[in-house]
Amino acid sequence: MTEIPAIRLENLAKTYRRSHLGRTTETIALDGLSLAVGRGEIFGLLGLNGAGKTTAMKLVLGLLFPTKGEAEVMGRKAGSNDAKRMIGYLPELPYFYPYFTPAESLEFYAALSGADSAASRISGILERVGLAPHAKKCAGEFSKGMLERLGLAQALVHDPQVLVLDEPVSGLDPLAVWDFRELFLELNRAGKTIFVSSHSISEVEKICSRVAILKAGKLAALVSQQEWKNSPGGLEEIFVRTVRG
Amino acid sequence: MRSAAIIAAQTLREQWKNRFLQLLLIFGGALVYAALLLGAMAMEQEHRVLVNFGAGLIELAGLAAVVVGAAYAVLRDMENKTIYLILSRPVSRGAYIAGKYAGLLLAAAAAMACMAAMHILLLKMRGADAGAGYWAVIFSSWLKAAVAGALTMLVSLISTSSLSALLMSCIFWTLGHFTGELQYLSSRLAGPAAFAVKPILWIIPDLSLLNLRDSLAAGAPHAPWSVMLGYSVLYAAVCLGLSCALFSRKEF
């Protein structure tokens, strides 16, 4: 029997409709995207701005509704509570209530996910993402890097099987990028599936086993680690060739 | 239900932590003190003016807490994208709306109870008594805030601008105290004018029904509690139901 993929997108399409003064404009963000992310895989989404990376992720999370097609998470319909229970999501530029400490924020998100919000568990997660020294501060005092770390902590707080990470290392300093990469690899070794979008080709190259390159909402190429390792210019050259072609 | 309770508790904590509630208490305290000054100027009617003016200010402060909170609660979460972190979890959109609303009502109840306690203390200091129906008046004010808050939440989801939601709610709140007069006027209208005005009367909350403060002050009879409670619950439920239906179609 074939194993159910961690994430399955089937002919997924999304068209944004905006009405203004009686005129409706349509923007095709995703156009018939089909792909499957295997369990325990680190799968990357690459593409230029507006290629449909964030739209694809939001459709997986149920934050957007598809115009056509379907998405599944671990065999459950995307957007259903069963599917959402299995996902940890880190959005681009996460925001937290400024007067709450990291532990208070994590307790809230753990409770919402139906996970154990015991202090020892929360402090363990803060330790894991490198926020333990800042546990007494409020989120309003946090730098961008610290907010990103807290964003990752809330994505991990309920120990999900699938992590959906939207631009997780954008704007981070090199040390934070290193820490994040090590943590992603460690989580993957523990069996977590990671679905990550990024503009940083070098980062994707270092952690992913496969990469989908999106162009104007369509799947332009599906590249395996072996392919970019065999390519003289690496993944970067494949990406440039694909989006220019 | 569980998710709604967690969101309600978090909303209550947010209201407390962002100092809005503390400011409200200081504001209420200062205004109750102003009521004392007014009372001193009112000579023989001092005690009555003290009670009515203070209760009126508590009602306004409670209303402000709920209406401002309802106008900004959901839209702020949408603007700063914290809603992603909530709705990407196993939380239904209805539970989110219900939780936000319940949290705001709890915060307003706490603020109004504190202000009422301060008011009673000040009245005692002036040798006055709040009267037997005082807490019933405060509760009816809270019911008015609950009705206005539910309407504001609905308007905020339709207008997608906090300021316009606030403005619309203030208009509805003002009109809601004149429903008797509006009904009389509409009964005098005919043709297209009546056709245009009558549906609006269904939307405007009948706050005069919940105006226990004025009824008691005037010694006039007020609506039975079952009617006041039933109307408040029904009006708020319809507004929240419509809010949930609208919100369930929203994309983020």
Tab-separated table of C-alpha atoms in Angstrom:
chain	number	residue	atom	x	y	z
A	1	MET	CA	0.000	0.000	0.000
A	2	THR	CA	1.305	3.449	-0.929
A	3	GLU	CA	2.070	5.731	2.006
A	4	ILE	CA	-0.172	8.796	2.251
A	5	PRO	CA	2.000	11.871	1.638
A	6	ALA	CA	2.403	14.488	4.370
A	7	ILE	CA	1.074	17.160	2.014
A	8	ARG	CA	-0.744	16.562	-1.249
A	9	LEU	CA	-1.814	19.304	-3.629
A	10	GLU	CA	-3.987	18.259	-6.559
A	11	ASN	CA	-4.616	20.688	-9.404
A	12	LEU	CA	-4.773	23.483	-6.818
A	13	ALA	CA	-5.758	26.909	-8.114
A	14	LYS	CA	-6.404	30.225	-6.458
A	15	THR	CA	-7.692	33.388	-8.101
A	16	TYR	CA	-7.947	36.561	-6.045
A	17	ARG	CA	-10.947	38.707	-6.929
A	18	ARG	CA	-11.006	42.308	-5.838
A	19	SER	CA	-13.915	44.646	-6.446
A	20	HIS	CA	-13.492	48.386	-6.438
A	21	LEU	CA	-16.103	50.894	-7.592
A	22	GLY	CA	-18.035	48.203	-9.407
A	23	ARG	CA	-14.990	46.857	-11.252
A	24	THR	CA	-13.703	43.410	-10.434
A	25	THR	CA	-10.078	42.538	-11.057
A	26	GLU	CA	-8.830	38.976	-11.031
A	27	THR	CA	-5.313	37.852	-10.211
A	28	ILE	CA	-4.316	34.261	-10.731
A	29	ALA	CA	-2.020	33.410	-7.817
A	30	LEU	CA	-1.910	29.650	-8.277
A	31	ASP	CA	-2.781	27.783	-11.433
A	32	GLY	CA	-3.260	24.030	-11.221
A	33	LEU	CA	-0.448	23.159	-8.825
A	34	SER	CA	-0.010	19.457	-8.144
A	35	LEU	CA	2.689	18.057	-5.897
A	36	ALA	CA	3.219	15.657	-3.032
A	37	VAL	CA	5.519	16.135	-0.049
A	38	GLY	CA	6.623	12.836	1.425
A	39	ARG	CA	6.572	12.101	5.133
A	40	GLY	CA	9.817	13.011	6.836
A	41	GLU	CA	10.944	15.104	3.870
A	42	ILE	CA	12.269	18.668	3.846
A	43	PHE	CA	10.621	20.139	0.802
A	44	GLY	CA	11.386	23.617	-0.499
A	45	LEU	CA	9.269	26.070	-2.457
A	46	LEU	CA	11.200	28.555	-4.546
A	47	GLY	CA	9.939	31.318	-6.772
A	48	LEU	CA	10.063	35.014	-7.453
A	49	ASN	CA	7.817	37.418	-5.540
A	50	GLY	CA	4.190	36.728	-6.469
A	51	ALA	CA	4.945	33.241	-7.793
A	52	GLY	CA	2.373	31.713	-5.402
A	53	LYS	CA	4.527	30.312	-2.576
A	54	THR	CA	2.653	31.949	0.312
A	55	THR	CA	-0.706	31.315	-1.385
A	56	ALA	CA	0.089	27.594	-1.621
A	57	MET	CA	0.996	27.518	2.077
A	58	LYS	CA	-2.136	29.412	3.127
A	59	LEU	CA	-4.266	26.969	1.143
A	60	VAL	CA	-2.632	24.096	3.024
A	61	LEU	CA	-3.481	25.861	6.307
A	62	GLY	CA	-7.069	26.716	5.365
A	63	LEU	CA	-6.450	30.459	5.652
A	64	LEU	CA	-7.430	30.724	1.986
A	65	PHE	CA	-10.034	28.710	0.098
A	66	PRO	CA	-9.090	27.148	-3.250
A	67	THR	CA	-10.809	28.284	-6.430
A	68	LYS	CA	-10.215	24.806	-7.817
A	69	GLY	CA	-8.494	21.593	-6.814
A	70	GLU	CA	-7.804	20.196	-3.388
A	71	ALA	CA	-5.155	19.994	-0.708
A	72	GLU	CA	-4.592	17.374	1.975
A	73	VAL	CA	-2.400	17.117	5.055
A	74	MET	CA	-1.635	13.570	6.194
A	75	GLY	CA	-4.681	12.421	4.235
A	76	ARG	CA	-6.992	14.959	5.911
A	77	LYS	CA	-8.706	17.770	4.024
A	78	ALA	CA	-6.634	20.952	4.324
A	79	GLY	CA	-8.277	23.497	6.614
A	80	SER	CA	-10.095	20.871	8.680
A	81	ASN	CA	-9.362	20.776	12.399
A	82	ASP	CA	-7.902	17.269	11.981
A	83	ALA	CA	-5.412	18.589	9.429
A	84	LYS	CA	-4.608	21.723	11.438
A	85	ARG	CA	-3.811	19.651	14.519
A	86	MET	CA	-0.873	18.161	12.606
A	87	ILE	CA	0.605	21.438	11.391
A	88	GLY	CA	2.932	23.953	12.990
A	89	TYR	CA	2.986	27.198	11.007
A	90	LEU	CA	5.587	29.930	11.029
A	91	PRO	CA	4.382	32.911	8.960
A	92	GLU	CA	6.698	35.471	7.443
A	93	LEU	CA	7.272	38.241	10.025
A	94	PRO	CA	5.291	36.756	12.914
A	95	TYR	CA	3.696	39.237	15.326
A	96	PHE	CA	3.000	38.725	19.016
A	97	TYR	CA	1.013	40.656	21.531
A	98	PRO	CA	3.594	43.178	22.850
A	99	TYR	CA	2.756	43.003	26.592
A	100	PHE	CA	3.070	39.221	26.858
A	101	THR	CA	6.234	37.325	27.747
A	102	PRO	CA	7.243	34.463	25.409
A	103	ALA	CA	5.988	31.914	27.948
A	104	GLU	CA	2.583	33.607	28.174
A	105	SER	CA	2.245	33.619	24.380
A	106	LEU	CA	3.289	29.975	24.133
A	107	GLU	CA	0.853	28.934	26.883
A	108	PHE	CA	-1.960	30.506	24.861
A	109	TYR	CA	-0.988	28.802	21.606
A	110	ALA	CA	-0.379	25.466	23.329
A	111	ALA	CA	-3.829	25.634	24.928
A	112	LEU	CA	-5.446	26.465	21.577
A	113	SER	CA	-3.743	23.450	20.026
A	114	GLY	CA	-4.894	21.230	22.883
A	115	ALA	CA	-1.275	20.619	23.906
A	116	ASP	CA	0.288	20.456	27.338
A	117	SER	CA	1.140	23.996	28.445
A	118	ALA	CA	3.122	23.007	31.545
A	119	ALA	CA	5.816	25.523	32.489
A	120	SER	CA	8.609	22.928	32.197
A	121	ARG	CA	7.589	22.073	28.638
A	122	ILE	CA	7.315	25.736	27.622
A	123	SER	CA	10.720	26.565	29.101
A	124	GLY	CA	12.165	23.555	27.220
A	125	ILE	CA	10.880	24.951	23.921
A	126	LEU	CA	12.212	28.428	24.738
A	127	GLU	CA	15.585	26.835	25.466
A	128	ARG	CA	15.440	24.958	22.163
A	129	VAL	CA	14.862	28.110	20.077
A	130	GLY	CA	17.419	30.140	22.044
A	131	LEU	CA	14.972	32.420	23.858
A	132	ALA	CA	15.589	31.200	27.412
A	133	PRO	CA	17.791	34.230	28.299
A	134	HIS	CA	14.973	36.555	27.202
A	135	ALA	CA	12.117	34.712	28.911
A	136	LYS	CA	11.354	37.613	31.267
A	137	LYS	CA	11.071	40.215	28.499
A	138	CYS	CA	7.818	41.106	26.748
A	139	ALA	CA	7.476	40.509	23.000
A	140	GLY	CA	7.295	44.284	22.473
A	141	GLU	CA	10.983	44.491	23.451
A	142	PHE	CA	12.046	41.791	20.991
A	143	SER	CA	14.235	42.277	17.918
A	144	LYS	CA	13.159	40.833	14.574
A	145	GLY	CA	15.357	37.777	15.099
A	146	MET	CA	13.898	37.134	18.543
A	147	LEU	CA	10.344	37.432	17.181
A	148	GLU	CA	11.247	34.925	14.492
A	149	ARG	CA	12.562	32.556	17.192
A	150	LEU	CA	9.332	33.002	19.148
A	151	GLY	CA	7.446	32.365	15.913
A	152	LEU	CA	9.270	29.075	15.539
A	153	ALA	CA	8.590	28.226	19.191
A	154	GLN	CA	4.824	28.668	18.720
A	155	ALA	CA	4.981	26.466	15.620
A	156	LEU	CA	6.644	23.721	17.692
A	157	VAL	CA	4.648	24.125	20.902
A	158	HIS	CA	2.153	21.341	20.116
A	159	ASP	CA	4.762	18.971	18.660
A	160	PRO	CA	3.237	18.853	15.158
A	161	GLN	CA	4.131	16.259	12.529
A	162	VAL	CA	4.329	18.795	9.699
A	163	LEU	CA	6.011	22.205	9.818
A	164	VAL	CA	4.963	24.837	7.302
A	165	LEU	CA	7.575	27.588	7.320
A	166	ASP	CA	7.161	30.730	5.233
A	167	GLU	CA	10.479	32.539	4.720
A	168	PRO	CA	11.825	31.391	8.103
A	169	VAL	CA	15.303	32.908	7.766
A	170	SER	CA	14.567	36.163	5.946
A	171	GLY	CA	16.305	39.091	7.618
A	172	LEU	CA	18.021	36.979	10.265
A	173	ASP	CA	21.679	37.426	11.237
A	174	PRO	CA	24.110	34.638	10.224
A	175	LEU	CA	24.184	33.109	13.708
A	176	ALA	CA	20.393	32.893	13.848
A	177	VAL	CA	20.352	31.385	10.334
A	178	TRP	CA	22.844	28.760	11.526
A	179	ASP	CA	20.766	27.998	14.653
A	180	PHE	CA	17.573	27.696	12.607
A	181	ARG	CA	19.208	25.399	10.065
A	182	GLU	CA	20.550	23.114	12.802
A	183	LEU	CA	17.137	23.012	14.456
A	184	PHE	CA	15.356	22.186	11.173
A	185	LEU	CA	17.764	19.341	10.526
A	186	GLU	CA	17.349	18.073	14.089
A	187	LEU	CA	13.545	18.197	13.774
A	188	ASN	CA	13.747	16.384	10.468
A	189	ARG	CA	15.930	13.676	12.015
A	190	ALA	CA	13.158	13.304	14.615
A	191	GLY	CA	10.737	12.515	11.772
A	192	LYS	CA	9.127	15.891	11.156
A	193	THR	CA	8.097	16.851	7.648
A	194	ILE	CA	9.164	20.385	6.738
A	195	PHE	CA	7.523	22.392	3.953
A	196	VAL	CA	9.540	25.566	3.589
A	197	SER	CA	9.443	28.558	1.269
A	198	SER	CA	12.414	30.834	0.873
A	199	HIS	CA	14.185	33.342	-1.308
A	200	SER	CA	17.498	32.084	0.034
A	201	ILE	CA	18.552	29.451	-2.505
A	202	SER	CA	21.701	28.607	-0.562
A	203	GLU	CA	19.660	27.778	2.562
A	204	VAL	CA	17.174	25.667	0.642
A	205	GLU	CA	20.085	23.885	-1.024
A	206	LYS	CA	21.570	23.029	2.368
A	207	ILE	CA	18.490	21.497	3.989
A	208	CYS	CA	15.996	20.349	1.357
A	209	SER	CA	15.812	16.976	-0.341
A	210	ARG	CA	13.534	18.295	-3.104
A	211	VAL	CA	12.528	21.703	-4.348
A	212	ALA	CA	9.558	22.939	-6.381
A	213	ILE	CA	10.166	26.065	-8.454
A	214	LEU	CA	7.000	28.082	-9.002
A	215	LYS	CA	6.586	30.514	-11.835
A	216	ALA	CA	3.433	32.630	-12.215
A	217	GLY	CA	1.456	30.221	-10.042
A	218	LYS	CA	2.504	27.101	-11.940
A	219	LEU	CA	4.932	24.351	-11.123
A	220	ALA	CA	7.858	25.166	-13.407
A	221	ALA	CA	10.283	22.510	-12.142
A	222	LEU	CA	10.623	19.833	-9.504
A	223	VAL	CA	14.286	19.395	-8.633
A	224	SER	CA	15.867	16.714	-6.461
A	225	GLN	CA	18.999	17.156	-4.359
A	226	GLN	CA	20.857	14.795	-6.703
A	227	GLU	CA	20.027	16.991	-9.686
A	228	TRP	CA	21.370	20.215	-8.197
A	229	LYS	CA	24.410	18.418	-6.824
A	230	ASN	CA	25.165	17.208	-10.345
A	231	SER	CA	24.589	20.647	-11.842
A	232	PRO	CA	27.790	22.752	-12.135
A	233	GLY	CA	25.977	25.931	-11.076
A	234	GLY	CA	24.009	24.157	-8.361
A	235	LEU	CA	20.400	24.961	-7.525
A	236	GLU	CA	20.908	28.662	-8.219
A	237	GLU	CA	21.658	28.053	-11.876
A	238	ILE	CA	18.671	25.706	-12.235
A	239	PHE	CA	16.448	28.312	-10.585
A	240	VAL	CA	17.613	31.185	-12.807
A	241	ARG	CA	17.304	29.047	-15.927
A	242	THR	CA	13.798	27.955	-14.921
A	243	VAL	CA	12.342	31.358	-14.017
A	244	ARG	CA	13.916	33.020	-17.089
A	245	GLY	CA	12.985	30.272	-19.470
B	1	MET	CA	-16.462	25.799	23.145
B	2	ARG	CA	-13.062	25.128	24.707
B	3	SER	CA	-11.298	27.251	22.056
B	4	ALA	CA	-13.803	30.072	22.608
B	5	ALA	CA	-13.123	29.998	26.354
B	6	ILE	CA	-9.338	30.120	25.773
B	7	ILE	CA	-9.706	33.068	23.376
B	8	ALA	CA	-12.068	34.827	25.813
B	9	ALA	CA	-9.540	34.463	28.638
B	10	GLN	CA	-6.749	35.736	26.386
B	11	THR	CA	-8.862	38.717	25.256
B	12	LEU	CA	-9.562	39.558	28.896
B	13	ARG	CA	-5.821	39.415	29.665
B	14	GLU	CA	-5.057	41.583	26.609
B	15	GLN	CA	-7.600	44.164	27.711
B	16	TRP	CA	-6.026	44.210	31.135
B	17	LYS	CA	-2.408	44.264	30.000
B	18	ASN	CA	-2.685	47.025	27.453
B	19	ARG	CA	-3.732	49.334	30.272
B	20	PHE	CA	-7.018	50.179	28.587
B	21	LEU	CA	-8.871	48.792	31.561
B	22	GLN	CA	-6.707	50.633	34.074
B	23	LEU	CA	-7.164	53.869	32.162
B	24	LEU	CA	-10.864	53.221	32.095
B	25	LEU	CA	-10.920	52.793	35.854
B	26	ILE	CA	-8.999	56.018	36.384
B	27	PHE	CA	-11.305	57.743	33.925
B	28	GLY	CA	-14.383	56.369	35.653
B	29	GLY	CA	-13.019	57.334	39.064
B	30	ALA	CA	-12.282	60.878	37.953
B	31	LEU	CA	-15.704	61.251	36.429
B	32	VAL	CA	-17.469	59.868	39.468
B	33	TYR	CA	-15.554	62.459	41.463
B	34	ALA	CA	-16.833	65.093	39.021
B	35	ALA	CA	-20.311	63.763	39.721
B	36	LEU	CA	-19.710	64.498	43.404
B	37	LEU	CA	-18.842	68.076	42.561
B	38	LEU	CA	-21.968	68.349	40.430
B	39	GLY	CA	-23.948	66.830	43.251
B	40	ALA	CA	-22.646	69.457	45.657
B	41	MET	CA	-23.919	72.139	43.290
B	42	ALA	CA	-27.338	70.524	43.009
B	43	MET	CA	-28.248	71.376	46.646
B	44	GLU	CA	-31.418	69.452	47.737
B	45	GLN	CA	-31.173	67.037	44.802
B	46	GLU	CA	-27.545	66.217	45.612
B	47	HIS	CA	-27.997	62.530	46.357
B	48	ARG	CA	-30.163	61.891	43.297
B	49	VAL	CA	-27.759	63.737	40.988
B	50	LEU	CA	-24.821	61.835	42.470
B	51	VAL	CA	-26.445	58.462	41.858
B	52	ASN	CA	-27.745	59.206	38.359
B	53	PHE	CA	-24.697	61.005	37.059
B	54	GLY	CA	-22.310	58.367	38.373
B	55	ALA	CA	-24.385	55.498	36.975
B	56	GLY	CA	-24.584	57.282	33.626
B	57	LEU	CA	-20.816	57.670	33.500
B	58	ILE	CA	-20.288	54.013	34.358
B	59	GLU	CA	-22.634	53.085	31.522
B	60	LEU	CA	-20.699	55.253	29.080
B	61	ALA	CA	-17.340	53.869	30.228
B	62	GLY	CA	-18.607	50.272	29.933
B	63	LEU	CA	-20.066	50.979	26.538
B	64	ALA	CA	-16.774	52.523	25.389
B	65	ALA	CA	-14.863	49.459	26.629
B	66	VAL	CA	-17.015	47.027	24.686
B	67	VAL	CA	-17.641	49.074	21.543
B	68	VAL	CA	-14.023	50.227	21.061
B	69	GLY	CA	-12.817	46.705	21.843
B	70	ALA	CA	-15.295	45.139	19.392
B	71	ALA	CA	-14.417	47.629	16.657
B	72	TYR	CA	-10.691	46.885	16.912
B	73	ALA	CA	-10.425	43.310	18.253
B	74	VAL	CA	-10.847	41.337	15.046
B	75	LEU	CA	-9.515	43.940	12.610
B	76	ARG	CA	-6.331	44.430	14.664
B	77	ASP	CA	-5.679	40.674	14.644
B	78	MET	CA	-6.199	40.714	10.878
B	79	GLU	CA	-3.942	43.719	10.319
B	80	ASN	CA	-1.029	42.510	12.436
B	81	LYS	CA	-1.589	38.937	11.223
B	82	THR	CA	-1.805	37.336	14.675
B	83	ILE	CA	-4.954	35.773	13.272
B	84	TYR	CA	-2.715	33.436	11.191
B	85	LEU	CA	-1.335	31.917	14.382
B	86	ILE	CA	-4.832	31.360	15.785
B	87	LEU	CA	-6.759	30.148	12.737
B	88	SER	CA	-3.960	27.834	11.589
B	89	ARG	CA	-4.754	25.858	14.758
B	90	PRO	CA	-7.831	23.668	15.333
B	91	VAL	CA	-10.015	26.678	16.126
B	92	SER	CA	-13.276	27.263	14.302
B	93	ARG	CA	-13.971	30.765	13.096
B	94	GLY	CA	-17.184	30.839	15.125
B	95	ALA	CA	-15.227	30.001	18.286
B	96	TYR	CA	-12.819	32.840	17.516
B	97	ILE	CA	-15.649	35.409	17.175
B	98	ALA	CA	-17.507	34.099	20.227
B	99	GLY	CA	-14.293	34.075	22.292
B	100	LYS	CA	-13.348	37.630	21.359
B	101	TYR	CA	-16.852	38.861	22.178
B	102	ALA	CA	-17.050	36.995	25.483
B	103	GLY	CA	-13.605	38.327	26.501
B	104	LEU	CA	-14.695	41.897	25.819
B	105	LEU	CA	-17.896	41.433	27.826
B	106	LEU	CA	-15.953	39.962	30.745
B	107	ALA	CA	-13.501	42.869	30.659
B	108	ALA	CA	-16.359	45.368	30.600
B	109	ALA	CA	-18.139	43.566	33.446
B	110	ALA	CA	-14.973	43.716	35.553
B	111	ALA	CA	-14.418	47.403	34.752
B	112	MET	CA	-18.041	48.343	35.450
B	113	ALA	CA	-18.108	46.397	38.719
B	114	CYS	CA	-14.932	48.184	39.872
B	115	MET	CA	-16.319	51.576	38.894
B	116	ALA	CA	-19.627	50.835	40.609
B	117	ALA	CA	-17.780	49.874	43.789
B	118	MET	CA	-15.864	53.164	43.619
B	119	HIS	CA	-19.113	55.025	43.024
B	120	ILE	CA	-20.816	53.404	46.014
B	121	LEU	CA	-17.811	54.218	48.177
B	122	LEU	CA	-17.918	57.852	47.107
B	123	LEU	CA	-21.668	57.984	47.726
B	124	LYS	CA	-21.166	56.589	51.220
B	125	MET	CA	-18.505	59.205	51.861
B	126	ARG	CA	-21.131	61.822	50.986
B	127	GLY	CA	-23.677	60.155	53.257
B	128	ALA	CA	-25.797	59.017	50.312
B	129	ASP	CA	-27.234	55.620	49.462
B	130	ALA	CA	-27.029	54.064	46.004
B	131	GLY	CA	-30.570	52.734	46.309
B	132	ALA	CA	-32.035	49.267	46.092
B	133	GLY	CA	-31.981	49.017	42.310
B	134	TYR	CA	-28.409	50.221	41.858
B	135	TRP	CA	-26.827	46.916	40.803
B	136	ALA	CA	-29.803	46.172	38.564
B	137	VAL	CA	-29.132	49.511	36.821
B	138	ILE	CA	-25.455	48.627	36.356
B	139	PHE	CA	-26.421	45.212	34.998
B	140	SER	CA	-28.879	46.746	32.529
B	141	SER	CA	-26.104	49.129	31.398
B	142	TRP	CA	-23.884	46.098	30.830
B	143	LEU	CA	-26.675	44.481	28.790
B	144	LYS	CA	-26.810	47.637	26.631
B	145	ALA	CA	-23.035	47.442	26.172
B	146	ALA	CA	-23.373	43.757	25.231
B	147	VAL	CA	-25.989	44.548	22.585
B	148	ALA	CA	-23.984	47.497	21.222
B	149	GLY	CA	-20.792	45.392	21.223
B	150	ALA	CA	-22.383	42.584	19.204
B	151	LEU	CA	-23.633	45.092	16.655
B	152	THR	CA	-20.208	46.779	16.499
B	153	MET	CA	-18.490	43.455	15.878
B	154	LEU	CA	-20.853	42.767	12.978
B	155	VAL	CA	-20.395	46.257	11.543
B	156	SER	CA	-16.589	45.985	11.883
B	157	LEU	CA	-16.644	42.843	9.717
B	158	ILE	CA	-18.813	44.507	7.091
B	159	SER	CA	-17.018	47.857	7.012
B	160	THR	CA	-13.440	46.506	7.459
B	161	SER	CA	-12.531	49.845	9.053
B	162	SER	CA	-12.483	50.260	12.824
B	163	LEU	CA	-13.272	53.960	12.643
B	164	SER	CA	-16.345	53.531	10.451
B	165	ALA	CA	-17.493	50.649	12.680
B	166	LEU	CA	-17.186	52.925	15.715
B	167	LEU	CA	-19.040	55.727	13.974
B	168	MET	CA	-21.856	53.449	12.803
B	169	SER	CA	-22.201	51.947	16.275
B	170	CYS	CA	-22.394	55.395	17.893
B	171	ILE	CA	-25.180	56.325	15.465
B	172	PHE	CA	-27.070	53.085	16.161
B	173	TRP	CA	-26.529	53.484	19.915
B	174	THR	CA	-27.954	57.022	19.853
B	175	LEU	CA	-30.902	56.025	17.657
B	176	GLY	CA	-31.456	52.975	19.876
B	177	HIS	CA	-32.531	55.261	22.719
B	178	PHE	CA	-35.246	56.813	20.557
B	179	THR	CA	-36.862	53.692	19.109
B	180	GLY	CA	-40.307	54.732	20.424
B	181	GLU	CA	-40.090	58.068	18.645
B	182	LEU	CA	-38.732	56.430	15.493
B	183	GLN	CA	-41.572	53.909	15.463
B	184	TYR	CA	-44.081	56.739	15.826
B	185	LEU	CA	-42.456	58.641	12.953
B	186	SER	CA	-42.365	55.580	10.716
B	187	SER	CA	-46.059	54.951	11.406
B	188	ARG	CA	-46.771	58.432	10.032
B	189	LEU	CA	-44.830	57.696	6.850
B	190	ALA	CA	-46.331	56.139	3.753
B	191	GLY	CA	-45.150	54.875	0.391
B	192	PRO	CA	-41.449	54.537	-0.442
B	193	ALA	CA	-40.354	56.495	2.638
B	194	ALA	CA	-42.035	53.970	4.943
B	195	PHE	CA	-40.593	51.132	2.867
B	196	ALA	CA	-37.091	52.595	3.343
B	197	VAL	CA	-37.379	53.435	7.052
B	198	LYS	CA	-39.125	50.355	8.457
B	199	PRO	CA	-36.264	47.853	7.837
B	200	ILE	CA	-33.894	50.213	9.666
B	201	LEU	CA	-36.081	49.955	12.750
B	202	TRP	CA	-35.431	46.219	12.755
B	203	ILE	CA	-31.688	46.808	12.753
B	204	ILE	CA	-31.516	49.537	15.392
B	205	PRO	CA	-31.249	47.936	18.846
B	206	ASP	CA	-34.097	48.904	21.163
B	207	LEU	CA	-31.910	50.316	23.925
B	208	SER	CA	-34.821	52.237	25.442
B	209	LEU	CA	-36.150	48.810	26.467
B	210	LEU	CA	-32.971	48.264	28.507
B	211	ASN	CA	-32.871	51.791	29.942
B	212	LEU	CA	-33.545	50.816	33.531
B	213	ARG	CA	-31.603	53.813	34.843
B	214	ASP	CA	-33.990	56.381	33.381
B	215	SER	CA	-37.064	54.317	34.250
B	216	LEU	CA	-36.063	54.065	37.910
B	217	ALA	CA	-35.028	57.728	38.074
B	218	ALA	CA	-38.397	58.766	36.650
B	219	GLY	CA	-40.289	56.259	38.823
B	220	ALA	CA	-41.710	54.796	35.613
B	221	PRO	CA	-42.324	51.067	35.076
B	222	HIS	CA	-39.697	49.178	33.155
B	223	ALA	CA	-39.866	46.106	30.950
B	224	PRO	CA	-39.850	42.750	32.771
B	225	TRP	CA	-36.404	41.236	33.257
B	226	SER	CA	-37.314	38.254	31.129
B	227	VAL	CA	-38.013	40.597	28.206
B	228	MET	CA	-34.827	42.620	28.774
B	229	LEU	CA	-32.660	39.519	29.031
B	230	GLY	CA	-34.413	37.717	26.188
B	231	TYR	CA	-34.140	40.705	23.881
B	232	SER	CA	-30.422	41.237	24.690
B	233	VAL	CA	-29.538	37.581	24.193
B	234	LEU	CA	-31.530	37.330	20.961
B	235	TYR	CA	-30.165	40.558	19.475
B	236	ALA	CA	-26.563	39.671	20.385
B	237	ALA	CA	-27.017	36.090	19.100
B	238	VAL	CA	-28.321	37.292	15.731
B	239	CYS	CA	-25.451	39.787	15.378
B	240	LEU	CA	-22.871	37.163	16.363
B	241	GLY	CA	-24.443	34.577	14.085
B	242	LEU	CA	-24.194	36.967	11.155
B	243	SER	CA	-20.627	37.887	12.201
B	244	CYS	CA	-19.658	34.200	12.230
B	245	ALA	CA	-21.240	33.671	8.803
B	246	LEU	CA	-19.330	36.646	7.384
B	247	PHE	CA	-16.101	35.703	9.103
B	248	SER	CA	-16.255	32.093	7.935
B	249	ARG	CA	-16.059	33.345	4.348
B	250	LYS	CA	-13.134	35.659	4.966
B	251	GLU	CA	-9.705	34.797	3.621
B	252	PHE	CA	-6.416	35.829	5.195
